[in-house]
Amino acid sequence: MATRGLTIEELHEKRDLIVDAAERLWKAGFDAIEVHAAHGYFLNSFLSPIWNHRDDEYGPQTAESRTLIMKEIYDLIRERCGNDIVIGTRINGQEWSPLQPGAITPEMAVEHAKALESYGYQYISVSGYGYGPLPFRYCPDYFPYPDPEPHMEPYMKDYEDLGILMPSIKAVKEAVNVPVIGVGRMDEVKGERVLRNGYADIIAYGRYLWADPEFPNKVRDGRLDEIRRCTRCASCEDPVTSPRICRVNPSLGRDKELELKPVDKPKKVMVIGGGPAGMQTALDAAAKGHDVTLYESKGELGGRMKLASMIKGNKVEDIIPMLDYLTVQIERSNVKVKLKTEVTPSLVKKEKPDVVAIANSSPYFIPTDLPGVDRKNVFTIPGMSKLAAVPMKMFGPEKLASMSEKFFPVGKRIVVLGAGIEGTQCATFLAHRGKSVVLLSENEDVGGQIPVRYKARIEPWFKDHNVEVIRSAECTSIGKKSVTIKTPEDEREIKCDSVMIMLPERRDGSLYDSLKDLVPEIYEVGSTLGEPHSLLKHAVLDGRVAAVEMD
Ligand SMILES: Cc1cc2nc3c(=O)[nH]c(=O)nc-3n(C[C@H](O)[C@H](O)[C@H](O)COP(=O)(O)O)c2cc1C
Ligand code: SF4
């Protein structure tokens, strides 16, 4: 899209709109106003030479000219609102822009901060921004998925330490006397380190507060194992979900609608399936005062979360803290847990619950009529879960994932059937282990429900990592050392050592059918509904919604 610079009149008009907004906030009783000049917002288009190509007094030539509009805004707000209101600002301490020159460096941010302090701004909140193919924008952590690009490699040390924004936060802190706020992928341990070392005066948390608004209180009270931690899944940034959702906090933005109100008459609730959907349903139903029993056919709770963690890894997103959180919550709740207990119609008849919530997972689809599907070189998700069960118990997902980097005996060339989230993440996992992969998509999509911040990065990465994607491909048979596929263009044979069937879950419904006439109230929750309810975010949200309805 062609852009043009604002005329001076337009510029003043926009400046005055910001001042008007500040005045409204002051009149509404706010104690402080933050003039937002960070990220990709309007005022940053003056500070950042990526955007600022003006040739007048607001141009990119000096820190003073880039911040001139900020000076005017400060003066006008002070004039209108007086001296009692705090006026602070948020700026980019650093920008990353692989395609466009002119990104703000920490040195430039220091100059901006000094100028802003001299105008009167009373605090400086330092954030950052990634443009172009970098997926992180203001969340400085999605870029190492599946691997960081070479130009981002130098930032990995900071990434793994206090975050890639920290050098610029520290630099600004050293340069000014007003309070400096730092942000970016912090937890309580990192935040404490930053404060103790004097790298910033205040820590801002974004996603940690979305995931758990009680986070600061829990830290203060030492209830660290009760924190529902952000898993860095990027679901909250997914434009496909509206309203915005949080994978781990079902009530984000819907507090009133999904409030767990205590019930007058507690019901006897049977929750079937001890994965995240069942755990969330049980917890929420119990929180309302119901008498809840959670049934799990296997020997432990958590469903497939450990397997998912092993496949995904924990470098960028990390789901095990959510499993730990749910486990601790269940232990501390009134939920009764019955492990190794299969729920059958006769058990339901015997227990006579008022409510049943079916939260077990659906079976992954296996095309049983596909010639060769029973061959030894064909692996399925249930088959692999079974194979991994004992080692998973012994070593846990992280160790097992790292062991699989050295030993993963499925041959060198793998064909993966299904390019939804399951197949795509499996292909990434295999490619990370040096396998050469052909990923067959039944349609045009690759990645399925993977949040867009991650999804957009996968195919370019595949190109460099020996993963060939074939779209609109139907596998017609599996041989000992090959598969045959049909595409709109041709029918051909692909040589391979193994085949992995990674097709999504499909609703089974047989348990529901066998129980629906035995109880007055019945729910299906999470992946028991099949696609698209198969993700952790659905488990958590569906569980909450079902519990809210149990009155
Ligand atoms: C979905 C989403 C929307 C955001 N929108 C804004 C915004 O409108 N203004 C802003 O200053 N920061 C915004 N942020 C950035 C946060 O303020 C914060 O700087 C960022 O998430 C990094 O902090 P965290 O790692 O603690 O989440 C947003 C973050 C997310 C995840
Ligand atoms: S949606 Fe995911 S990334 Fe966003 S706050 Fe929730 S857990 Fe964190």
Coordinates of C-alpha atoms and ligand atoms in Angstrom, one line a residue:
M1 CA 0.0 0.0 0.0
A2 CA 1.4 3.4 -0.9
T3 CA 1.8 5.7 2.1
R4 CA 2.4 9.4 2.4
G5 CA 3.6 11.7 5.1
L6 CA 1.0 13.7 7.1
T7 CA 0.7 17.4 6.3
I8 CA 1.5 19.6 9.3
E9 CA -2.3 20.3 9.8
E10 CA -3.1 16.6 9.8
L11 CA -0.2 16.0 12.2
H12 CA -1.5 18.6 14.6
E13 CA -5.0 17.3 14.3
K14 CA -3.8 13.8 15.4
R15 CA -1.6 15.2 18.1
D16 CA -4.6 17.1 19.5
L17 CA -6.8 14.0 19.4
I18 CA -4.2 12.3 21.7
V19 CA -4.3 15.3 24.1
D20 CA -8.1 15.2 24.0
A21 CA -8.1 11.6 25.0
A22 CA -5.7 12.3 27.8
E23 CA -7.9 15.0 29.1
R24 CA -10.9 12.7 29.1
L25 CA -8.9 10.2 31.2
W26 CA -8.0 12.9 33.6
K27 CA -11.6 14.0 33.9
A28 CA -12.6 10.4 34.4
G29 CA -10.3 10.3 37.5
F30 CA -7.3 8.4 36.3
D31 CA -4.1 9.1 38.2
A32 CA -1.7 8.5 35.3
I33 CA -1.6 8.7 31.6
E34 CA 0.8 6.7 29.4
V35 CA 1.6 8.3 26.1
H36 CA 2.1 5.2 23.9
A37 CA 5.0 5.7 21.5
A38 CA 6.1 2.1 21.3
H39 CA 5.3 -0.9 19.1
G40 CA 3.8 -0.1 15.7
Y41 CA 1.6 2.7 17.0
F42 CA 1.2 6.2 15.5
L43 CA 3.7 8.0 17.7
N44 CA 6.4 5.3 17.1
S45 CA 6.2 6.3 13.5
F46 CA 8.0 9.5 14.5
L47 CA 10.5 7.8 16.8
S48 CA 11.4 5.0 14.4
P49 CA 13.4 5.9 11.2
I50 CA 11.8 2.8 9.7
W51 CA 8.7 4.9 9.4
N52 CA 9.8 8.5 9.7
H53 CA 10.9 9.8 6.3
R54 CA 9.8 13.4 6.9
D55 CA 11.9 16.3 5.8
D56 CA 10.6 18.9 8.3
E57 CA 11.2 19.6 12.0
Y58 CA 9.4 16.3 13.0
G59 CA 11.8 14.3 10.8
P60 CA 14.3 11.6 11.7
Q61 CA 17.4 13.8 11.8
T62 CA 17.9 14.0 15.6
A63 CA 16.5 12.5 18.8
E64 CA 14.9 15.9 19.4
S65 CA 13.2 16.1 16.0
R66 CA 11.9 12.5 16.3
T67 CA 10.5 13.2 19.7
L68 CA 9.2 16.7 19.0
I69 CA 5.6 15.6 18.8
M70 CA 6.0 13.9 22.2
K71 CA 7.3 17.2 23.7
E72 CA 4.2 19.0 22.3
I73 CA 1.9 16.3 23.6
Y74 CA 3.5 16.4 27.0
D75 CA 3.2 20.2 27.2
L76 CA -0.4 20.3 26.0
I77 CA -1.5 17.6 28.5
R78 CA 0.2 19.4 31.4
E79 CA -1.5 22.6 30.3
R80 CA -4.9 21.1 30.2
C81 CA -4.7 18.6 33.1
G82 CA -2.4 20.4 35.6
N83 CA 0.5 19.0 37.7
D84 CA -1.4 16.3 39.7
I85 CA -1.5 13.7 37.0
V86 CA 1.4 11.4 36.2
I87 CA 2.5 11.4 32.6
G88 CA 4.6 8.6 31.4
T89 CA 5.4 7.0 28.1
R90 CA 6.1 3.7 26.5
I91 CA 8.8 3.4 23.8
N92 CA 10.6 0.8 21.8
G93 CA 14.0 0.1 23.4
Q94 CA 15.0 -1.9 20.3
E95 CA 13.4 -2.9 17.0
W96 CA 14.3 -5.8 14.8
S97 CA 13.6 -5.4 11.1
P98 CA 15.2 -7.9 8.7
L99 CA 13.8 -6.2 5.6
Q100 CA 13.6 -2.5 6.3
P101 CA 16.5 -0.3 7.4
G102 CA 16.2 2.2 10.2
A103 CA 15.2 0.0 13.2
I104 CA 15.6 1.7 16.6
T105 CA 18.8 0.6 18.4
P106 CA 19.3 0.6 22.2
E107 CA 21.6 3.7 21.6
M108 CA 18.8 5.5 19.9
A109 CA 16.4 4.5 22.5
V110 CA 18.7 6.0 25.2
E111 CA 18.7 9.3 23.2
H112 CA 14.9 9.2 23.0
A113 CA 14.6 8.4 26.7
K114 CA 16.9 11.3 27.7
A115 CA 14.9 13.7 25.5
L116 CA 11.6 12.5 26.9
E117 CA 12.8 12.8 30.5
S118 CA 13.9 16.4 29.7
Y119 CA 10.4 17.2 28.5
G120 CA 9.0 16.1 31.8
Y121 CA 7.8 12.5 31.2
Q122 CA 7.7 10.9 34.7
Y123 CA 8.4 7.3 33.8
I124 CA 9.6 5.4 30.8
S125 CA 8.3 2.0 30.0
V126 CA 10.6 0.1 27.6
S127 CA 9.3 -2.4 25.2
G128 CA 10.3 -3.5 21.7
Y129 CA 9.1 -4.6 18.3
G130 CA 9.8 -7.1 15.6
Y131 CA 8.8 -6.3 12.0
G132 CA 8.4 -8.3 8.8
P133 CA 9.0 -12.0 8.9
L134 CA 9.8 -11.8 12.6
P135 CA 6.6 -13.0 14.2
F136 CA 6.9 -11.5 17.6
R137 CA 5.9 -7.9 17.1
Y138 CA 5.6 -6.9 20.8
C139 CA 5.9 -10.4 22.3
P140 CA 9.6 -10.9 22.1
D141 CA 9.6 -14.7 22.1
Y142 CA 8.0 -16.4 19.2
F143 CA 11.0 -16.1 16.8
P144 CA 12.9 -19.3 17.9
Y145 CA 10.0 -21.4 16.6
P146 CA 10.8 -23.8 15.1
D147 CA 14.4 -22.3 15.1
P148 CA 15.7 -18.7 15.1
E149 CA 16.8 -17.3 11.8
P150 CA 20.6 -16.8 11.6
H151 CA 20.2 -13.0 12.1
M152 CA 18.3 -13.7 15.4
E153 CA 20.9 -16.2 16.7
P154 CA 23.0 -13.5 18.4
Y155 CA 19.9 -12.7 20.6
M156 CA 19.4 -16.3 21.9
K157 CA 21.7 -15.8 24.9
D158 CA 19.6 -12.9 26.1
Y159 CA 16.4 -14.7 25.1
E160 CA 17.3 -17.6 27.4
D161 CA 18.5 -15.2 30.2
L162 CA 16.4 -12.1 31.0
G163 CA 14.9 -11.6 27.5
I164 CA 15.9 -9.9 24.3
L165 CA 14.6 -6.5 25.5
M166 CA 16.8 -6.5 28.6
P167 CA 19.9 -4.9 27.1
S168 CA 17.9 -1.9 25.9
I169 CA 15.9 -1.7 29.2
K170 CA 19.2 -1.7 31.1
A171 CA 20.7 1.0 28.8
V172 CA 17.7 3.3 29.3
K173 CA 17.7 2.7 33.1
E174 CA 21.4 3.7 33.2
A175 CA 20.7 6.9 31.2
V176 CA 17.7 8.5 33.0
N177 CA 16.7 9.3 36.5
V178 CA 12.9 8.7 36.2
P179 CA 11.5 5.2 36.9
V180 CA 12.0 2.7 34.1
I181 CA 9.6 -0.2 33.5
G182 CA 10.9 -3.4 31.9
V183 CA 8.9 -6.1 30.2
G184 CA 9.2 -9.2 28.1
R185 CA 8.7 -12.9 28.8
M186 CA 9.3 -12.4 32.6
D187 CA 8.2 -14.8 35.3
E188 CA 8.6 -14.0 39.0
V189 CA 12.2 -15.3 39.2
K190 CA 13.4 -13.2 36.3
G191 CA 11.4 -10.2 37.5
E192 CA 13.0 -10.4 40.9
R193 CA 16.5 -10.6 39.4
V194 CA 15.9 -7.6 37.2
L195 CA 14.8 -5.5 40.3
R196 CA 17.5 -6.7 42.6
N197 CA 20.2 -5.9 39.9
G198 CA 18.7 -2.5 39.4
Y199 CA 18.1 -3.1 35.6
A200 CA 14.7 -1.6 35.9
D201 CA 12.5 -0.1 38.7
I202 CA 9.2 -1.8 37.8
I203 CA 8.4 -5.0 36.0
A204 CA 5.4 -5.1 33.6
Y205 CA 3.8 -8.4 32.9
G206 CA 1.5 -9.0 29.9
R207 CA 0.6 -12.5 29.2
Y208 CA 1.3 -13.8 32.7
L209 CA -1.5 -11.5 34.0
W210 CA -3.8 -12.7 31.2
A211 CA -3.1 -16.3 32.2
D212 CA -3.5 -15.6 35.9
P213 CA -4.7 -12.2 37.1
E214 CA -3.9 -13.3 40.6
F215 CA -0.2 -13.8 39.7
P216 CA 1.2 -10.9 41.8
N217 CA -0.9 -11.9 44.8
K218 CA 0.2 -15.5 44.6
V219 CA 3.9 -14.4 44.3
R220 CA 3.5 -12.1 47.3
D221 CA 1.9 -14.9 49.3
G222 CA 4.5 -17.6 48.3
R223 CA 1.8 -19.7 46.5
L224 CA 4.0 -20.3 43.6
D225 CA 2.6 -23.7 42.7
E226 CA -0.8 -22.2 42.4
I227 CA 0.2 -19.9 39.6
R228 CA -1.5 -20.7 36.3
R229 CA 1.4 -19.9 34.0
C230 CA 1.3 -18.5 30.5
T231 CA 2.4 -21.3 28.1
R232 CA 3.5 -18.8 25.4
C233 CA 1.2 -20.5 22.9
A234 CA 0.3 -17.3 21.0
S235 CA -3.4 -18.2 21.0
C236 CA -4.2 -14.7 22.5
E237 CA -2.7 -13.2 19.4
D238 CA -4.6 -15.4 17.1
P239 CA -6.9 -13.2 14.9
V240 CA -9.0 -16.3 14.1
T241 CA -10.3 -16.4 17.7
S242 CA -12.7 -13.6 18.5
P243 CA -13.3 -12.6 21.2
R244 CA -9.6 -13.0 22.3
I245 CA -9.0 -16.1 24.3
C246 CA -6.3 -17.4 26.6
R247 CA -5.4 -21.1 26.3
V248 CA -5.1 -21.5 30.1
N249 CA -7.5 -18.9 31.5
P250 CA -11.0 -19.6 30.1
S251 CA -12.5 -16.4 31.6
L252 CA -10.1 -13.9 30.0
G253 CA -12.4 -11.1 28.9
R254 CA -15.5 -13.2 29.9
D255 CA -15.3 -13.0 33.7
K256 CA -18.9 -12.3 34.2
E257 CA -20.2 -14.6 31.5
L258 CA -18.1 -17.5 32.8
E259 CA -18.3 -16.8 36.5
L260 CA -18.5 -19.9 38.7
K261 CA -21.4 -19.0 41.0
P262 CA -22.0 -21.2 44.1
V263 CA -25.0 -23.5 43.7
D264 CA -27.8 -23.9 46.3
K265 CA -28.3 -27.6 45.7
P266 CA -25.0 -29.4 45.0
K267 CA -25.3 -32.2 42.4
K268 CA -23.4 -35.5 42.1
V269 CA -21.2 -35.0 39.1
M270 CA -19.2 -37.7 37.3
V271 CA -16.4 -36.5 35.1
I272 CA -15.1 -39.1 32.7
G273 CA -11.5 -38.6 31.5
G274 CA -8.6 -37.2 33.5
G275 CA -6.9 -35.1 30.8
P276 CA -7.0 -31.3 30.9
A277 CA -10.7 -31.1 29.8
G278 CA -11.8 -33.4 32.6
M279 CA -9.5 -31.8 35.2
Q280 CA -10.8 -28.3 34.3
T281 CA -14.4 -29.5 34.3
A282 CA -14.0 -31.2 37.7
L283 CA -12.3 -28.3 39.3
D284 CA -14.8 -25.8 38.1
A285 CA -17.8 -27.9 39.0
A286 CA -16.3 -28.5 42.5
A287 CA -15.6 -24.7 42.8
K288 CA -19.4 -24.2 42.4
G289 CA -20.0 -26.6 45.3
H290 CA -20.9 -29.8 43.4
D291 CA -19.9 -33.2 44.6
V292 CA -17.4 -34.3 41.9
T293 CA -15.7 -37.5 41.1
L294 CA -13.1 -37.6 38.3
Y295 CA -12.6 -40.9 36.6
E296 CA -9.5 -41.8 34.6
S297 CA -8.9 -45.1 32.9
K298 CA -5.1 -44.9 33.0
G299 CA -2.9 -44.7 36.1
E300 CA -2.3 -40.9 36.1
L301 CA -4.0 -37.6 35.2
G302 CA -3.0 -35.3 32.4
G303 CA -4.1 -37.1 29.3
R304 CA -1.8 -36.5 26.4
M305 CA -0.2 -33.3 27.8
K306 CA 3.2 -35.0 28.4
L307 CA 3.3 -36.5 24.9
A308 CA 2.3 -33.2 23.4
S309 CA 5.1 -31.5 25.4
M310 CA 7.6 -34.0 24.2
I311 CA 6.7 -33.4 20.5
K312 CA 6.5 -29.6 20.9
G313 CA 9.5 -29.2 23.2
N314 CA 9.6 -26.4 25.7
K315 CA 12.0 -23.9 24.2
V316 CA 9.2 -21.5 23.1
E317 CA 5.9 -22.7 24.3
D318 CA 5.8 -24.8 27.5
I319 CA 2.7 -26.7 28.5
I320 CA 4.0 -28.8 31.5
P321 CA 3.5 -25.9 34.0
M322 CA -0.2 -26.0 33.1
L323 CA -0.3 -29.8 33.8
D324 CA 1.4 -29.1 37.1
Y325 CA -1.1 -26.3 37.9
L326 CA -4.1 -28.5 37.2
T327 CA -2.6 -31.4 39.2
V328 CA -2.0 -29.2 42.3
Q329 CA -5.5 -27.7 42.0
I330 CA -7.1 -31.1 41.8
E331 CA -5.0 -32.3 44.9
R332 CA -6.2 -29.2 46.9
S333 CA -9.8 -29.4 45.8
N334 CA -12.7 -31.5 46.9
V335 CA -12.6 -33.5 43.7
K336 CA -12.4 -37.3 44.3
V337 CA -10.1 -39.0 41.8
K338 CA -10.6 -42.6 40.7
L339 CA -7.6 -43.7 38.5
K340 CA -7.6 -46.9 36.5
T341 CA -11.3 -46.9 36.4
E342 CA -13.2 -47.3 33.1
V343 CA -16.7 -45.7 33.2
T344 CA -19.3 -48.1 31.8
P345 CA -23.1 -47.8 31.7
S346 CA -23.3 -50.2 34.6
L347 CA -21.0 -48.0 36.7
V348 CA -23.2 -45.0 35.9
K349 CA -26.3 -47.0 36.8
K350 CA -24.7 -47.9 40.1
E351 CA -23.4 -44.4 41.0
K352 CA -26.6 -42.6 39.9
P353 CA -25.0 -39.2 39.2
D354 CA -27.1 -36.1 38.5
V355 CA -24.6 -35.0 35.9
V356 CA -22.1 -36.8 33.6
A357 CA -19.4 -34.8 31.8
I358 CA -17.6 -36.9 29.1
A359 CA -14.1 -35.5 28.7
N360 CA -12.2 -38.4 27.4
S361 CA -10.3 -37.9 24.1
S362 CA -11.7 -39.0 20.7
P363 CA -9.8 -41.6 18.8
Y364 CA -7.4 -40.3 16.2
F365 CA -8.6 -41.2 12.8
I366 CA -6.9 -44.2 11.2
P367 CA -8.0 -45.0 7.6
T368 CA -8.4 -48.8 8.3
D369 CA -9.3 -49.4 4.6
L370 CA -6.1 -48.0 3.4
P371 CA -4.1 -50.9 1.8
G372 CA -0.9 -51.5 3.9
V373 CA -2.1 -49.6 6.9
D374 CA -1.3 -52.6 9.2
R375 CA 2.3 -52.8 8.1
K376 CA 5.1 -52.8 10.6
N377 CA 6.5 -49.6 9.2
V378 CA 3.3 -47.7 9.9
F379 CA 3.1 -45.7 13.2
T380 CA 0.0 -44.2 14.6
I381 CA -0.5 -41.7 17.5
P382 CA -2.1 -44.3 19.8
G383 CA 0.6 -46.8 18.9
M384 CA 3.4 -44.3 19.6
S385 CA 1.7 -43.2 22.8
K386 CA 1.7 -46.8 23.9
L387 CA 5.4 -47.2 23.0
A388 CA 6.3 -44.0 24.8
A389 CA 4.2 -44.8 27.9
V390 CA 6.9 -46.5 30.0
P391 CA 9.9 -44.3 29.0
M392 CA 7.7 -41.3 29.6
K393 CA 7.0 -42.4 33.1
M394 CA 10.7 -43.1 33.7
F395 CA 12.2 -40.0 32.1
G396 CA 9.5 -37.4 31.6
P397 CA 8.8 -35.4 28.4
E398 CA 11.9 -33.2 28.4
K399 CA 14.5 -36.0 28.9
L400 CA 12.7 -38.3 26.5
A401 CA 12.6 -35.6 23.8
S402 CA 16.4 -35.1 24.2
M403 CA 17.0 -38.8 24.2
S404 CA 15.0 -39.1 21.0
E405 CA 17.4 -36.7 19.3
K406 CA 20.0 -39.4 19.6
F407 CA 17.9 -42.4 19.0
F408 CA 14.6 -42.5 17.2
P409 CA 14.5 -45.7 15.3
V410 CA 12.0 -45.1 12.5
G411 CA 14.4 -44.9 9.6
K412 CA 15.6 -41.9 7.7
R413 CA 12.8 -41.2 5.2
I414 CA 9.4 -40.7 6.7
V415 CA 6.0 -39.9 5.1
V416 CA 3.6 -38.2 7.4
L417 CA -0.1 -38.5 6.6
G418 CA -2.0 -35.4 7.6
A419 CA -0.8 -31.8 7.8
G420 CA -3.0 -30.5 10.6
I421 CA -1.5 -29.5 13.9
E422 CA -0.6 -33.2 14.7
G423 CA 1.1 -33.9 11.4
T424 CA 2.9 -30.6 11.1
Q425 CA 4.3 -30.7 14.6
C426 CA 5.3 -34.3 14.0
A427 CA 7.1 -33.3 10.8
T428 CA 8.9 -30.5 12.7
F429 CA 9.9 -33.0 15.5
L430 CA 11.2 -35.5 12.9
A431 CA 13.1 -32.9 10.9
H432 CA 14.8 -31.7 14.1
R433 CA 16.0 -35.3 14.5
G434 CA 17.6 -35.3 11.1
K435 CA 14.9 -37.2 9.2
S436 CA 13.9 -36.4 5.7
V437 CA 10.1 -35.9 5.7
V438 CA 7.3 -35.8 3.1
L439 CA 4.2 -34.2 4.6
L440 CA 0.9 -35.0 2.9
S441 CA -1.8 -32.5 3.3
E442 CA -5.3 -33.7 2.3
N443 CA -6.2 -30.1 1.3
E444 CA -4.3 -26.9 0.8
D445 CA -3.6 -26.2 4.5
V446 CA -0.4 -26.8 6.4
G447 CA -0.5 -26.4 10.2
G448 CA -4.2 -26.7 11.0
Q449 CA -5.0 -25.0 14.2
I450 CA -1.4 -23.9 15.0
P451 CA -1.7 -20.2 16.1
V452 CA -0.8 -17.9 13.2
R453 CA 2.3 -16.4 14.9
Y454 CA 3.9 -19.9 14.7
K455 CA 2.1 -21.2 11.7
A456 CA 3.5 -18.5 9.4
R457 CA 7.0 -19.7 10.2
I458 CA 6.6 -23.3 9.6
E459 CA 6.7 -23.7 5.8
P460 CA 9.7 -21.4 5.2
W461 CA 11.5 -23.5 7.9
F462 CA 10.4 -26.8 6.2
K463 CA 12.0 -25.6 3.0
D464 CA 15.4 -25.5 4.7
H465 CA 15.0 -28.6 6.7
N466 CA 14.3 -31.4 4.3
V467 CA 10.5 -31.4 4.7
E468 CA 8.6 -31.6 1.4
V469 CA 5.0 -30.6 1.6
I470 CA 2.6 -32.1 -0.9
R471 CA -0.9 -30.5 -1.0
S472 CA -4.2 -32.1 -2.0
A473 CA -2.6 -35.5 -1.7
E474 CA -4.4 -38.7 -1.0
C475 CA -2.4 -41.7 0.1
T476 CA -3.8 -44.7 -1.8
S477 CA -1.6 -47.5 -0.5
I478 CA 1.4 -48.2 1.8
G479 CA 4.1 -50.6 0.7
K480 CA 7.2 -52.0 2.5
K481 CA 9.4 -49.2 1.4
S482 CA 7.1 -46.7 -0.2
V483 CA 3.7 -45.1 -0.3
T484 CA 1.5 -44.4 -3.4
I485 CA -0.2 -41.0 -3.5
K486 CA -2.7 -39.4 -5.8
T487 CA -2.7 -35.6 -6.4
P488 CA -4.8 -33.6 -8.9
E489 CA -1.7 -33.7 -11.2
D490 CA -0.6 -37.3 -11.0
E491 CA -0.3 -40.6 -9.2
R492 CA 3.2 -41.5 -7.9
E493 CA 5.3 -43.5 -5.5
I494 CA 7.3 -42.0 -2.7
K495 CA 10.2 -44.0 -1.3
C496 CA 10.2 -44.1 2.5
D497 CA 11.3 -46.2 5.5
S498 CA 8.3 -45.4 7.7
V499 CA 4.8 -43.9 7.6
M500 CA 3.3 -41.9 10.4
I501 CA -0.5 -41.5 10.4
M502 CA -1.2 -38.1 12.0
L503 CA -4.8 -37.5 11.2
P504 CA -7.0 -35.5 13.6
E505 CA -9.3 -37.0 16.1
R506 CA -12.9 -37.7 15.1
R507 CA -15.8 -37.7 17.5
D508 CA -16.7 -41.3 18.5
G509 CA -20.0 -40.6 20.3
S510 CA -20.5 -44.3 21.5
L511 CA -19.9 -43.5 25.2
Y512 CA -22.3 -40.5 24.9
D513 CA -24.9 -42.7 23.2
S514 CA -24.6 -45.4 25.9
L515 CA -25.0 -42.9 28.8
K516 CA -27.3 -40.2 27.5
D517 CA -30.5 -41.9 28.7
L518 CA -29.1 -42.9 32.1
V519 CA -28.5 -39.4 33.5
P520 CA -30.6 -36.2 33.6
E521 CA -27.7 -33.9 32.5
I522 CA -24.9 -34.8 30.2
Y523 CA -22.0 -32.8 28.6
E524 CA -19.3 -33.5 26.1
V525 CA -16.1 -31.5 26.8
G526 CA -12.9 -30.9 24.8
S527 CA -11.5 -33.4 22.4
T528 CA -14.2 -35.9 22.9
L529 CA -16.0 -33.7 20.4
G530 CA -13.2 -34.3 17.9
E531 CA -11.8 -31.6 15.6
P532 CA -11.8 -28.6 16.1
H533 CA -12.1 -29.1 19.9
S534 CA -8.8 -31.0 20.1
L535 CA -6.5 -28.5 21.6
L536 CA -5.7 -27.5 25.2
K537 CA -7.5 -24.2 24.8
H538 CA -10.7 -26.0 23.9
A539 CA -10.3 -28.5 26.8
V540 CA -10.0 -25.6 29.3
L541 CA -12.8 -23.4 27.8
D542 CA -15.2 -26.3 27.2
G543 CA -14.6 -27.5 30.8
R544 CA -15.4 -24.0 32.2
V545 CA -18.5 -23.6 29.9
A546 CA -19.9 -27.0 31.0
A547 CA -19.3 -26.2 34.7
V548 CA -21.0 -22.8 34.4
E549 CA -24.1 -24.6 32.9
M550 CA -24.2 -27.1 35.8
D551 CA -26.7 -25.3 38.1
Ligands
LIG1 C1 -2.5 -10.2 22.4 C2 -1.6 -9.1 22.9 C3 -2.0 -7.8 22.7 C4 -1.2 -6.7 23.1 N1 -1.6 -5.4 22.9 C5 -0.9 -4.4 23.4 C6 -1.3 -3.1 23.3 O1 -2.4 -2.8 22.7 N2 -0.6 -2.1 23.8 C7 0.6 -2.4 24.4 O2 1.3 -1.5 24.9 N3 1.1 -3.7 24.6 C8 0.3 -4.7 24.1 N4 0.8 -6.0 24.2 C9 2.1 -6.2 24.7 C10 2.2 -6.3 26.2 O3 2.0 -5.1 26.8 C11 3.6 -6.8 26.6 O4 4.6 -5.8 26.3 C12 4.1 -8.1 25.9 O5 3.1 -9.0 25.9 C13 5.4 -8.6 26.5 O6 5.1 -8.9 27.8 P1 4.9 -10.4 28.3 O7 6.0 -11.3 27.8 O8 4.8 -10.3 29.8 O9 3.6 -10.9 27.8 C14 0.0 -7.0 23.8 C15 0.3 -8.3 24.0 C16 -0.5 -9.4 23.6 C17 0.0 -10.8 23.8
SF4_2 S1 -3.2 -17.5 25.2 FE1 -1.2 -18.6 25.5 S2 0.3 -17.0 25.1 FE2 -1.6 -15.9 25.5 S3 -1.6 -15.5 27.7 FE3 -2.7 -17.4 27.4 S4 -1.2 -19.0 27.7 FE4 -0.1 -17.1 27.3

